[in-house]
Coordinates of C-alpha atoms in Angstrom, one line a residue:
Chain A
M1 CA 51.4 -188.9 -114.7
S2 CA 50.7 -192.4 -113.4
V3 CA 49.6 -193.7 -110.0
V4 CA 49.9 -197.5 -109.3
N5 CA 47.5 -199.3 -106.9
S6 CA 46.4 -196.1 -105.4
N7 CA 42.9 -195.6 -104.2
I8 CA 41.6 -199.0 -105.3
L9 CA 38.4 -199.5 -103.4
Y10 CA 37.5 -202.8 -104.8
D11 CA 39.3 -205.3 -107.1
S12 CA 37.7 -208.7 -107.8
L13 CA 40.9 -210.2 -109.2
K14 CA 43.2 -209.1 -106.3
E15 CA 40.5 -209.5 -103.7
I16 CA 40.8 -205.9 -102.5
K17 CA 37.9 -204.5 -100.7
T18 CA 38.3 -201.2 -98.8
E19 CA 35.5 -200.5 -96.4
G20 CA 34.2 -197.0 -95.9
E21 CA 32.3 -194.1 -97.5
F22 CA 34.2 -192.4 -100.3
L23 CA 33.6 -189.2 -102.1
G24 CA 35.4 -187.9 -105.2
S25 CA 35.7 -189.2 -108.8
I26 CA 34.9 -192.9 -108.8
I27 CA 35.0 -195.3 -111.7
T28 CA 33.3 -198.7 -111.3
K29 CA 33.8 -201.2 -114.1
C30 CA 31.1 -203.9 -114.3
N31 CA 31.7 -207.5 -115.3
D32 CA 28.7 -207.7 -117.5
E33 CA 28.7 -208.7 -121.2
D34 CA 29.1 -205.2 -122.5
N35 CA 31.7 -204.0 -120.0
S36 CA 29.6 -201.2 -118.8
I37 CA 31.0 -198.5 -116.6
I38 CA 29.5 -196.5 -113.7
F39 CA 30.7 -193.0 -112.9
S40 CA 29.9 -191.6 -109.5
D41 CA 30.9 -189.0 -106.9
N42 CA 30.3 -191.4 -104.0
I43 CA 30.4 -195.0 -103.0
K44 CA 29.8 -196.8 -99.7
I45 CA 31.5 -200.2 -99.1
S46 CA 30.8 -202.2 -96.1
N47 CA 30.9 -205.9 -95.1
L48 CA 27.4 -205.7 -93.7
E49 CA 25.5 -203.6 -96.3
G50 CA 27.5 -204.4 -99.4
I51 CA 28.4 -201.8 -102.0
Y52 CA 26.1 -198.8 -102.6
I53 CA 26.4 -196.0 -105.2
N54 CA 24.0 -193.1 -105.0
D55 CA 23.2 -191.3 -108.3
G56 CA 25.7 -193.1 -110.5
L57 CA 25.8 -192.7 -114.3
K58 CA 26.0 -196.1 -116.0
V59 CA 27.3 -196.1 -119.5
G60 CA 27.2 -199.1 -121.9
F61 CA 25.3 -200.8 -124.7
E62 CA 21.9 -202.4 -124.7
I63 CA 19.9 -204.3 -127.4
I64 CA 16.9 -202.4 -128.6
S65 CA 14.9 -203.6 -131.7
N66 CA 17.6 -206.1 -132.5
K67 CA 20.2 -203.4 -132.6
K68 CA 22.8 -202.4 -130.0
S69 CA 22.4 -198.8 -128.8
A70 CA 24.6 -196.8 -126.4
Y71 CA 23.0 -195.6 -123.2
S72 CA 23.8 -193.6 -120.1
K73 CA 21.4 -194.0 -117.1
K74 CA 21.3 -192.2 -113.8
E75 CA 20.4 -194.6 -111.0
N76 CA 21.2 -195.8 -107.6
Y77 CA 23.2 -199.1 -107.6
H78 CA 23.3 -201.6 -104.8
W79 CA 25.0 -205.0 -104.5
D80 CA 24.2 -206.9 -101.3
E81 CA 26.4 -209.9 -101.1
D82 CA 27.2 -211.0 -104.6
F83 CA 29.8 -208.7 -106.0
S84 CA 30.5 -210.8 -109.1
E85 CA 29.0 -208.0 -111.3
I86 CA 31.8 -205.7 -110.3
D87 CA 35.3 -206.0 -111.8
Y88 CA 36.9 -203.1 -110.0
C89 CA 36.2 -199.8 -108.4
V90 CA 38.7 -197.0 -108.4
L91 CA 38.8 -193.6 -106.7
I92 CA 40.8 -191.2 -109.0
P93 CA 43.4 -189.3 -107.0
S94 CA 42.7 -185.6 -106.6
E95 CA 46.1 -184.6 -108.1
I96 CA 45.1 -186.4 -111.3
M97 CA 41.7 -184.9 -111.3
Q98 CA 43.3 -181.5 -111.0
L99 CA 45.3 -182.1 -114.1
Y100 CA 42.1 -183.3 -115.8
D101 CA 40.3 -180.1 -114.7
E102 CA 43.1 -177.9 -116.0
G103 CA 42.8 -179.4 -119.4
Q104 CA 39.1 -178.3 -119.7
F105 CA 37.9 -175.1 -121.3
S106 CA 40.9 -175.1 -123.7
D107 CA 41.0 -172.1 -126.0
A108 CA 42.5 -174.2 -128.7
F109 CA 39.3 -176.1 -129.3
P110 CA 36.4 -173.7 -129.3
F111 CA 34.4 -175.5 -131.9
T112 CA 33.6 -178.9 -130.3
L113 CA 30.5 -180.9 -131.0
N114 CA 28.3 -181.6 -128.0
L115 CA 25.9 -184.4 -128.7
L116 CA 22.5 -183.9 -127.0
H117 CA 21.9 -187.6 -126.3
T118 CA 24.3 -190.4 -125.6
S119 CA 25.3 -192.3 -128.7
G120 CA 27.7 -195.0 -129.8
L121 CA 30.5 -193.8 -132.0
Y122 CA 32.2 -197.1 -132.4
L123 CA 31.5 -200.7 -131.3
H124 CA 33.7 -203.6 -132.1
D125 CA 31.1 -206.4 -132.2
F126 CA 30.8 -209.2 -134.8
D127 CA 26.9 -209.1 -134.8
F128 CA 26.2 -205.4 -133.9
E129 CA 29.0 -203.4 -135.3
I130 CA 28.8 -199.6 -135.0
N131 CA 31.3 -197.4 -136.9
H132 CA 30.7 -193.7 -137.3
L133 CA 34.4 -192.8 -137.3
E134 CA 34.4 -191.9 -141.0
F135 CA 31.4 -189.7 -140.6
F136 CA 33.0 -187.7 -137.8
K137 CA 36.4 -187.5 -139.4
G138 CA 38.0 -184.1 -138.5
E139 CA 35.4 -183.3 -135.9
I140 CA 35.9 -182.7 -132.2
L141 CA 33.5 -184.5 -130.0
K142 CA 33.0 -183.7 -126.4
N143 CA 32.8 -186.2 -123.5
P144 CA 33.9 -189.5 -125.0
V145 CA 34.2 -192.7 -122.9
S146 CA 36.1 -195.6 -124.4
K147 CA 36.9 -199.2 -123.5
I148 CA 40.2 -200.3 -124.9
L149 CA 41.5 -203.9 -124.3
N150 CA 42.2 -203.8 -120.6
G151 CA 41.5 -200.2 -120.0
I152 CA 39.1 -197.4 -119.8
I153 CA 39.6 -193.9 -121.2
V154 CA 37.5 -190.9 -120.0
A155 CA 38.5 -187.8 -122.0
D156 CA 37.4 -184.3 -122.4
R157 CA 37.2 -184.6 -126.2
V158 CA 38.1 -186.9 -129.0
V159 CA 39.1 -186.0 -132.6
I160 CA 38.9 -188.5 -135.4
D161 CA 42.1 -188.0 -137.5
Y162 CA 42.6 -188.4 -141.2
R163 CA 43.4 -192.1 -140.9
G164 CA 40.1 -192.7 -139.0
D165 CA 41.9 -193.2 -135.7
S166 CA 40.7 -191.6 -132.6
V167 CA 42.8 -189.0 -130.7
F168 CA 41.7 -188.4 -127.1
Y169 CA 42.6 -185.2 -125.4
D170 CA 42.8 -184.5 -121.7
C171 CA 42.3 -188.2 -120.7
L172 CA 42.1 -190.2 -117.6
I173 CA 43.1 -193.8 -118.1
V174 CA 42.3 -196.7 -115.8
G175 CA 43.4 -200.2 -116.6
R176 CA 45.3 -203.4 -115.7
D177 CA 49.0 -203.9 -116.4
K178 CA 50.5 -207.2 -117.4
H179 CA 50.5 -208.3 -113.7
E180 CA 46.8 -207.5 -113.6
N181 CA 47.5 -204.6 -111.2
L182 CA 45.2 -201.6 -111.5
N183 CA 46.8 -198.3 -112.7
V184 CA 45.4 -194.8 -113.0
S185 CA 47.1 -192.3 -115.2
Y186 CA 46.5 -188.9 -116.9
E187 CA 47.6 -188.1 -120.5
P188 CA 47.0 -184.8 -122.2
L189 CA 46.8 -186.5 -125.6
M190 CA 46.4 -190.1 -126.6
N191 CA 46.3 -191.6 -130.1
V192 CA 44.5 -194.9 -130.3
N193 CA 44.3 -197.3 -133.2
D194 CA 40.7 -198.3 -133.8
K195 CA 41.8 -202.0 -133.9
V196 CA 42.3 -202.0 -130.1
V197 CA 39.1 -200.1 -129.3
E198 CA 36.2 -202.1 -127.9
Y199 CA 33.8 -199.2 -127.9
I200 CA 33.6 -195.4 -127.9
I201 CA 30.5 -193.8 -126.4
I202 CA 29.9 -190.0 -126.7
L203 CA 27.9 -188.9 -123.6
G204 CA 24.9 -186.7 -124.3
I205 CA 25.1 -183.3 -122.7
E206 CA 21.4 -183.3 -121.8
E207 CA 21.7 -186.6 -120.0
L208 CA 24.6 -185.3 -118.0
K209 CA 22.5 -182.3 -117.0
I210 CA 19.7 -184.4 -115.6
Chain B
M1 CA 95.2 -162.8 -127.2
L2 CA 94.7 -159.2 -126.2
L3 CA 97.6 -158.1 -123.9
Y4 CA 96.7 -154.5 -123.3
E5 CA 93.7 -152.4 -124.0
N6 CA 93.3 -148.7 -123.3
K7 CA 89.9 -148.9 -121.6
K8 CA 89.7 -145.1 -121.0
A9 CA 90.2 -144.4 -124.7
K10 CA 87.6 -147.2 -125.5
L11 CA 85.0 -145.5 -123.2
M12 CA 85.8 -142.1 -124.7
N13 CA 85.2 -143.6 -128.2
F14 CA 81.8 -144.8 -127.0
L15 CA 80.9 -141.4 -125.6
K16 CA 82.0 -139.7 -128.9
L17 CA 79.4 -141.8 -130.7
G18 CA 76.8 -139.7 -128.9
L19 CA 75.9 -142.0 -126.1
N20 CA 75.3 -139.9 -123.0
P21 CA 75.2 -141.9 -119.7
F22 CA 72.8 -139.2 -118.3
K23 CA 69.9 -138.9 -120.6
K24 CA 66.8 -137.7 -118.7
F25 CA 66.3 -135.6 -115.7
V26 CA 62.6 -136.2 -115.3
S27 CA 61.3 -139.6 -114.2
T28 CA 58.0 -140.8 -115.6
G29 CA 55.6 -143.5 -114.7
E30 CA 55.9 -145.0 -118.2
I31 CA 59.7 -145.4 -118.7
E32 CA 61.3 -147.8 -116.2
E33 CA 64.1 -146.4 -114.1
E34 CA 67.0 -148.8 -114.0
S35 CA 69.2 -147.0 -111.4
D36 CA 68.8 -148.1 -107.8
F37 CA 68.1 -145.8 -104.8
V38 CA 71.2 -144.4 -103.1
K39 CA 72.2 -145.9 -99.8
S40 CA 70.9 -143.0 -97.7
R41 CA 67.4 -143.5 -99.1
K42 CA 67.3 -147.3 -98.7
N43 CA 66.0 -147.0 -95.1
L44 CA 63.1 -145.0 -96.4
L45 CA 62.4 -147.6 -99.0
E46 CA 62.5 -150.4 -96.5
S47 CA 60.2 -148.6 -94.0
L48 CA 57.7 -148.0 -96.8
K49 CA 57.9 -151.6 -97.9
E50 CA 57.4 -152.8 -94.3
T51 CA 54.3 -150.6 -93.9
I52 CA 52.8 -151.8 -97.2
E53 CA 53.4 -155.4 -96.2
R54 CA 52.1 -155.0 -92.7
D55 CA 49.1 -152.7 -93.2
E56 CA 46.4 -152.0 -95.7
N57 CA 43.7 -149.4 -96.6
F58 CA 45.7 -146.4 -95.9
I59 CA 47.0 -143.3 -97.6
F60 CA 50.8 -142.9 -97.3
P61 CA 52.1 -139.4 -98.1
V62 CA 55.6 -139.0 -99.5
I63 CA 56.8 -135.4 -99.3
G64 CA 59.7 -134.0 -101.3
D65 CA 60.6 -130.9 -103.3
V66 CA 60.5 -130.8 -107.1
G67 CA 63.2 -133.0 -108.5
T68 CA 64.0 -134.9 -105.4
G69 CA 63.1 -138.2 -106.9
K70 CA 59.4 -138.9 -105.9
T71 CA 58.6 -140.6 -109.2
H72 CA 61.8 -142.5 -109.1
L73 CA 60.6 -143.8 -105.8
F74 CA 57.7 -145.5 -107.7
W75 CA 60.2 -147.5 -109.7
A76 CA 62.3 -148.4 -106.7
L77 CA 59.2 -149.5 -104.9
K78 CA 57.9 -151.5 -107.9
N79 CA 61.2 -153.4 -108.2
K80 CA 61.1 -154.1 -104.4
L81 CA 57.5 -155.2 -104.0
Y82 CA 57.5 -158.7 -105.6
Y83 CA 54.2 -159.7 -104.0
H84 CA 52.3 -156.5 -105.0
N85 CA 50.8 -155.0 -108.1
T86 CA 52.2 -151.5 -108.1
I87 CA 50.3 -149.1 -110.2
Y88 CA 51.4 -145.6 -111.2
I89 CA 48.7 -143.0 -111.6
S90 CA 49.1 -139.5 -112.9
L91 CA 46.0 -137.4 -111.9
E92 CA 46.3 -135.4 -115.1
K93 CA 45.7 -138.6 -117.1
V94 CA 43.0 -140.2 -115.1
S95 CA 40.9 -137.3 -113.8
N96 CA 38.5 -137.8 -116.7
K97 CA 37.0 -141.3 -116.6
F98 CA 38.8 -141.9 -113.3
F99 CA 37.9 -145.5 -112.6
Y100 CA 38.1 -146.6 -116.3
N101 CA 41.6 -145.1 -116.6
T102 CA 42.7 -146.5 -113.2
Y103 CA 41.4 -149.9 -114.3
S104 CA 43.3 -149.6 -117.6
E105 CA 46.5 -148.8 -115.6
F106 CA 45.8 -151.8 -113.3
V107 CA 45.5 -154.1 -116.3
E108 CA 48.6 -152.7 -117.9
A109 CA 50.5 -153.2 -114.7
I110 CA 49.5 -156.8 -113.9
G111 CA 49.4 -158.1 -117.5
V112 CA 46.8 -160.1 -119.4
E113 CA 47.7 -163.6 -118.1
P114 CA 47.3 -162.7 -114.4
L115 CA 44.0 -161.0 -115.2
R116 CA 42.8 -164.3 -116.9
N117 CA 43.9 -166.2 -113.8
I118 CA 41.9 -163.9 -111.5
V119 CA 38.7 -164.4 -113.6
N120 CA 39.3 -168.1 -113.9
Q121 CA 39.7 -168.4 -110.2
L122 CA 36.5 -166.4 -109.6
C123 CA 34.5 -168.6 -112.0
N124 CA 35.8 -171.7 -110.2
E125 CA 34.7 -170.2 -106.9
W126 CA 31.3 -169.6 -108.4
G127 CA 31.0 -173.3 -109.2
A128 CA 32.0 -173.5 -112.8
L129 CA 34.2 -176.5 -112.3
E130 CA 31.4 -178.5 -110.6
R131 CA 31.7 -182.2 -111.8
R132 CA 28.6 -184.1 -112.6
F133 CA 28.9 -187.8 -111.5
G134 CA 32.4 -187.0 -110.2
F135 CA 33.9 -186.4 -113.7
F136 CA 31.9 -184.3 -116.2
H137 CA 32.0 -180.6 -116.3
V138 CA 28.6 -179.6 -117.5
V139 CA 28.7 -175.8 -117.9
D140 CA 25.5 -174.2 -116.8
I141 CA 26.3 -170.5 -117.2
E142 CA 23.0 -169.4 -115.7
K143 CA 23.6 -171.5 -112.6
V144 CA 27.1 -170.1 -112.2
R145 CA 25.9 -166.5 -112.7
K146 CA 23.2 -167.0 -110.1
A147 CA 25.7 -168.4 -107.6
A148 CA 28.1 -165.5 -108.3
F149 CA 25.4 -162.9 -107.7
E150 CA 24.3 -164.6 -104.5
K151 CA 27.9 -164.6 -103.3
L152 CA 28.8 -161.1 -104.3
S153 CA 25.6 -159.0 -104.0
T154 CA 26.0 -158.4 -100.2
K155 CA 29.5 -157.0 -100.8
F156 CA 28.3 -154.3 -103.1
E157 CA 26.0 -151.4 -102.6
P158 CA 22.5 -151.7 -104.1
S159 CA 23.3 -148.9 -106.6
E160 CA 26.2 -151.0 -107.9
R161 CA 24.2 -154.2 -108.4
S162 CA 23.4 -153.6 -112.1
A163 CA 27.1 -153.1 -112.7
L164 CA 27.8 -156.3 -110.8
I165 CA 25.4 -158.2 -113.0
D166 CA 27.2 -156.8 -116.0
I167 CA 30.5 -157.9 -114.6
I168 CA 29.4 -161.4 -113.7
N169 CA 28.0 -161.8 -117.2
G170 CA 31.2 -160.5 -118.8
I171 CA 33.4 -162.8 -116.7
T172 CA 31.3 -165.9 -117.1
T173 CA 31.0 -165.4 -120.8
H174 CA 34.8 -165.0 -121.0
Q175 CA 35.5 -168.2 -119.1
L176 CA 32.6 -170.5 -120.1
D177 CA 31.4 -169.5 -123.5
P178 CA 34.1 -170.4 -126.0
Y179 CA 32.1 -168.8 -128.9
K180 CA 32.1 -165.4 -127.3
K181 CA 35.4 -165.6 -125.5
I182 CA 37.4 -163.2 -127.8
E183 CA 34.8 -160.4 -127.6
A184 CA 34.4 -160.9 -123.8
E185 CA 38.2 -160.6 -123.4
G186 CA 38.1 -157.3 -125.3
W187 CA 35.5 -156.1 -122.9
L188 CA 37.5 -157.4 -119.9
L189 CA 40.6 -155.5 -121.2
G190 CA 38.6 -152.3 -121.3
E191 CA 37.9 -152.2 -125.1
L192 CA 35.2 -149.6 -126.1
M193 CA 32.1 -151.3 -127.5
N194 CA 29.0 -150.4 -129.4
V195 CA 25.5 -151.4 -128.4
R196 CA 25.5 -154.3 -130.9
E197 CA 28.7 -155.8 -129.5
L198 CA 27.5 -155.3 -125.9
S199 CA 24.1 -156.9 -126.5
R200 CA 25.9 -160.0 -128.1
L201 CA 27.6 -160.4 -124.7
S202 CA 24.3 -159.6 -122.8
L203 CA 25.9 -156.6 -121.3
M204 CA 24.6 -153.1 -120.6
H205 CA 27.8 -151.1 -120.5
D206 CA 31.5 -151.3 -121.3
L207 CA 34.0 -150.3 -118.7
R208 CA 33.7 -146.6 -119.6
N209 CA 30.7 -146.6 -117.2
S210 CA 32.0 -145.4 -113.9
K211 CA 30.1 -147.9 -111.7
T212 CA 31.0 -150.8 -113.9
A213 CA 34.7 -149.8 -113.9
F214 CA 34.8 -149.3 -110.1
T215 CA 33.0 -152.6 -109.4
M216 CA 35.4 -154.4 -111.8
L217 CA 38.4 -152.8 -110.2
K218 CA 37.2 -153.7 -106.7
L219 CA 36.5 -157.3 -107.7
M220 CA 40.0 -157.6 -109.4
I221 CA 41.9 -156.0 -106.6
E222 CA 40.1 -157.9 -103.8
N223 CA 40.6 -161.3 -105.6
S224 CA 44.2 -160.8 -106.8
K225 CA 46.6 -163.1 -105.1
L226 CA 49.0 -160.1 -104.9
G227 CA 48.3 -157.0 -102.9
T228 CA 47.8 -153.8 -104.7
V229 CA 49.5 -150.5 -104.3
I230 CA 48.3 -147.4 -106.2
F231 CA 51.0 -144.7 -106.5
I232 CA 49.4 -141.3 -107.2
D233 CA 52.0 -138.9 -108.3
D234 CA 51.8 -135.1 -107.8
F235 CA 48.7 -135.3 -105.7
E236 CA 48.9 -131.5 -105.2
K237 CA 47.2 -131.2 -108.6
V238 CA 44.0 -131.7 -106.6
I239 CA 44.6 -128.5 -104.7
T240 CA 45.6 -126.4 -107.7
M241 CA 42.4 -127.6 -109.5
I242 CA 40.2 -127.0 -106.5
K243 CA 41.5 -123.6 -105.3
P244 CA 39.8 -120.5 -106.7
I245 CA 41.9 -117.4 -107.2
E246 CA 42.9 -116.2 -103.8
E247 CA 41.3 -113.0 -102.7
G248 CA 43.5 -109.9 -102.8
K249 CA 45.8 -111.4 -105.4
D250 CA 46.2 -109.7 -108.7
L251 CA 45.4 -111.6 -111.9
E252 CA 48.8 -110.5 -113.2
D253 CA 50.5 -112.1 -110.2
I254 CA 49.1 -115.5 -111.0
E255 CA 49.4 -115.1 -114.8
E256 CA 45.7 -115.8 -115.5
V257 CA 44.3 -114.4 -118.7
F258 CA 40.9 -113.8 -117.3
D259 CA 39.0 -114.2 -114.0
P260 CA 36.9 -117.4 -114.2
K261 CA 34.2 -115.5 -112.3
W262 CA 33.4 -113.6 -115.6
L263 CA 32.3 -116.9 -117.0
Y264 CA 30.9 -118.9 -114.1
G265 CA 29.7 -116.2 -111.7
N266 CA 29.5 -117.7 -108.2
K267 CA 29.1 -121.2 -109.5
P268 CA 32.0 -123.5 -108.9
R269 CA 34.5 -123.6 -111.8
P270 CA 34.6 -126.8 -113.9
E271 CA 38.1 -127.5 -112.5
T272 CA 36.7 -127.4 -109.0
I273 CA 34.0 -129.8 -109.8
V274 CA 36.4 -132.2 -111.5
S275 CA 38.7 -132.0 -108.5
E276 CA 35.9 -132.7 -106.0
K277 CA 34.9 -135.6 -108.1
V278 CA 38.5 -136.9 -108.1
I279 CA 38.6 -136.7 -104.3
H280 CA 35.2 -138.5 -104.0
K281 CA 36.6 -141.3 -106.3
I282 CA 39.8 -141.6 -104.3
L283 CA 37.7 -141.9 -101.1
K284 CA 35.7 -144.6 -102.8
L285 CA 38.9 -146.3 -104.0
N286 CA 40.1 -146.4 -100.5
Q287 CA 37.2 -148.6 -99.5
I288 CA 38.5 -151.4 -101.6
K289 CA 39.7 -154.1 -99.2
G290 CA 43.5 -154.6 -99.3
L291 CA 44.3 -151.5 -101.3
R292 CA 47.3 -149.3 -100.4
I293 CA 47.5 -145.7 -101.7
I294 CA 50.7 -143.7 -101.8
I295 CA 50.5 -140.1 -102.7
T296 CA 53.4 -137.7 -103.5
L297 CA 53.4 -134.0 -102.5
N298 CA 55.8 -131.1 -102.5
S299 CA 55.2 -129.9 -99.0
L300 CA 53.8 -130.7 -95.6
S301 CA 51.4 -127.7 -95.8
S302 CA 49.9 -129.3 -99.0
L303 CA 49.2 -132.5 -97.0
E304 CA 47.4 -130.5 -94.3
E305 CA 45.4 -128.7 -97.0
I306 CA 44.4 -132.0 -98.6
K307 CA 43.3 -133.4 -95.3
K308 CA 41.2 -130.3 -94.8
I309 CA 39.7 -130.5 -98.3
I310 CA 38.8 -134.2 -97.8
H311 CA 37.2 -133.4 -94.5
D312 CA 35.2 -130.5 -96.0
I313 CA 34.0 -132.7 -98.9
D314 CA 33.1 -135.7 -96.8
T315 CA 32.9 -135.2 -93.1
D316 CA 32.0 -138.8 -92.4
S317 CA 35.0 -140.2 -94.2
I318 CA 37.4 -142.2 -92.1
I319 CA 40.8 -142.3 -93.9
K320 CA 43.9 -143.6 -92.4
F321 CA 46.7 -141.2 -93.2
M322 CA 50.1 -142.7 -92.3
E323 CA 52.9 -140.5 -90.9
P324 CA 54.4 -138.8 -94.0
V325 CA 58.0 -139.7 -95.1
F326 CA 60.3 -137.0 -96.5
L327 CA 62.5 -137.3 -99.5
R328 CA 65.5 -135.1 -98.7
E329 CA 68.1 -133.7 -101.2
F330 CA 71.2 -135.7 -101.9
D331 CA 74.2 -135.3 -99.7
A332 CA 77.6 -135.2 -101.3
D333 CA 78.3 -138.9 -100.9
D334 CA 74.9 -139.6 -102.5
T335 CA 75.9 -137.6 -105.5
L336 CA 79.1 -139.7 -105.9
E337 CA 77.2 -142.9 -105.5
F338 CA 74.5 -141.9 -107.9
Y339 CA 77.1 -141.0 -110.5
Q340 CA 78.9 -144.3 -110.1
N341 CA 75.6 -146.3 -110.3
N342 CA 74.6 -144.5 -113.5
M343 CA 78.0 -145.1 -115.1
R344 CA 77.8 -148.8 -114.1
I345 CA 74.4 -149.2 -115.7
F346 CA 75.6 -147.3 -118.8
L347 CA 78.5 -149.7 -119.3
E348 CA 76.2 -152.7 -118.9
N349 CA 73.8 -151.3 -121.4
I350 CA 76.5 -150.7 -124.0
K351 CA 77.9 -154.2 -123.4
F352 CA 81.2 -152.9 -122.2
V353 CA 83.0 -156.1 -121.2
E354 CA 84.6 -155.0 -117.9
T355 CA 82.8 -153.5 -114.9
Y356 CA 83.2 -149.9 -114.1
E357 CA 85.1 -150.3 -110.8
E358 CA 87.6 -152.8 -112.4
S359 CA 88.4 -150.6 -115.4
F360 CA 88.5 -147.0 -114.3
D361 CA 89.7 -144.6 -111.6
K362 CA 86.9 -143.9 -109.3
F363 CA 84.9 -141.3 -111.2
F364 CA 86.3 -141.4 -114.8
P365 CA 85.9 -139.4 -117.0
L366 CA 85.1 -136.8 -114.3
N367 CA 86.7 -136.6 -110.8
E368 CA 85.6 -136.3 -107.2
K369 CA 86.3 -132.6 -107.1
I370 CA 83.9 -131.9 -110.0
L371 CA 81.2 -134.1 -108.6
R372 CA 81.4 -132.4 -105.2
N373 CA 81.3 -129.0 -107.0
I374 CA 78.2 -130.1 -108.9
H375 CA 76.6 -131.2 -105.7
K376 CA 77.2 -127.9 -104.1
N377 CA 76.0 -126.0 -107.1
A378 CA 72.8 -128.0 -107.5
K379 CA 72.2 -127.7 -103.7
G380 CA 71.8 -131.5 -103.6
N381 CA 68.7 -131.6 -105.8
P382 CA 69.0 -134.8 -107.9
R383 CA 67.2 -133.3 -110.9
E384 CA 69.6 -130.3 -111.0
I385 CA 72.6 -132.6 -110.5
I386 CA 71.5 -134.7 -113.6
K387 CA 71.0 -131.5 -115.6
I388 CA 74.6 -130.4 -114.9
L389 CA 76.0 -133.9 -115.7
I390 CA 74.1 -134.0 -119.0
K391 CA 75.6 -130.6 -119.9
I392 CA 79.2 -131.8 -119.0
F393 CA 78.9 -135.1 -120.9
N394 CA 77.4 -133.3 -123.9
Q395 CA 80.5 -131.2 -124.0
I396 CA 82.8 -134.2 -123.6
M397 CA 80.9 -135.9 -126.5
F398 CA 80.6 -133.1 -129.0
S399 CA 83.3 -130.5 -128.4
D400 CA 86.8 -130.7 -129.9
E401 CA 88.4 -129.9 -126.6
K402 CA 90.5 -132.5 -124.9
L403 CA 89.0 -134.3 -121.9
E404 CA 91.7 -132.8 -119.6
E405 CA 90.8 -129.3 -120.7
I406 CA 87.1 -129.9 -120.1
V407 CA 87.7 -131.5 -116.7
L408 CA 89.9 -128.5 -115.7
S409 CA 87.4 -126.0 -116.9
Y410 CA 84.6 -127.6 -114.8
E411 CA 86.9 -127.9 -111.8
E412 CA 87.3 -124.2 -111.9
A413 CA 83.8 -123.3 -113.1
Y414 CA 82.0 -124.6 -110.1

């Protein structure tokens, strides 16, 4: 299922800015060096007050002790006038979220691994490469978030197959097409070659509970 | 290309294989009845359906003599009520462990998948699908259980609260804990469990416990998207269980081997106690929101007696008894229609290519005269009519006589 140009709240490339207060499932992609992503259930966009996210979860990488580490931070985010830090901001349609919800609690995968703290599974970076795909081969990991070329995948679980490629299950995909238009889609299963993956972060269950 | 086929001879060959179109003369709640109601009874069925769809929380008495088709009515009703779970209950079977057995019948009637849907929907209502940061389902079973208890505790009596906690634990474990899902499903389906199995699921009782079974039944019926109809057959059993030996009647008259008073003195007989308990439980069942109860009885006097017994047992009870409907004996045309319906179903079942009406004279291998005679002889009682038809067809199937001779003998015999 795919929805084109629907519920786009902000798009820096197409100069879209929809004013208002929005509730639901919102993905905000940042324009920073590490392509970090903010997940939130609310956003307020206005010409006067700028863009405000209350209690968002920012996911990305940061350098600690000369090494890149994945993080997820719960914070309030506010941009007054300069929105250059934001690439786009999309409200996922409720019918797609319903499909995503229905894919949860699958009986077929009872033995999934929940990581307690957010960790990087894979990072394609010349200086700070991370690759734990081999280690987790055959395992099912819960709550992966991935940046792939022009898109973002948020899935319920990811399995590393025998080739070392990641297979995402119950995934929401947000990305730009060849005309740079934003698309939102749902796929029950998606096989991704690790060559196109920029990063995969596994969200820690304890950090989600906070 | 087949130019001509002797269809009558073909049907006779089928019959000679030992296939009787009329097999059973007693309808049961277990074996589905395929044949439809005859036209004269369709109004009764429609009015019953309308009442069920319009009203709820009532007891609807259906009165009819032995063999008039009261149990068949259950199947006709079940096939007609698409938006209801229709459950057959025989008091003989459920009087011990009433709620547990009624729950088992309920689960059997609705099937496992709808049961899973109900518990899934309940868990969602209790906040199991809450999304953190708009996306992530972080299952906090304790939080869901707390929300469920807060939501439900006011709807149940204080004495049922410990059962309610058990049920909330069972349902949330089934839906939210993949490691215990299989055991929890067993519990949900009414599987008997030992202490170790129960403690693994953090439960006190399995559904044999009366309060747990009732609370579960109530939760399922009230949260099912379909309405629920409980069809209690032969409700008179309650009277026969409860009534002591009538004064002035000889033991020989009622074929009792001994007077129960020899054993129990002036204390009530165990049957009386069981019967009173059953009535109490039916009164309790009637409190479940949205439930419709249909009872079948042999006579109007039995209904009056039951009303009196219920009043004696619980003077405060407010039960809505609907006006009873009566199942009459067949008239002659009903008998003819019933015969044709059965023959049609028989031909369909044996994969006879042509339909009954296209292939045969109206009532082949019998004729209208025999059927009218049968009706007269059986005094219109459907069960007696079927018994005679079975006998005639057995003779057609197994005797060496020609069909014409058998037909002639039955034309004269009745």
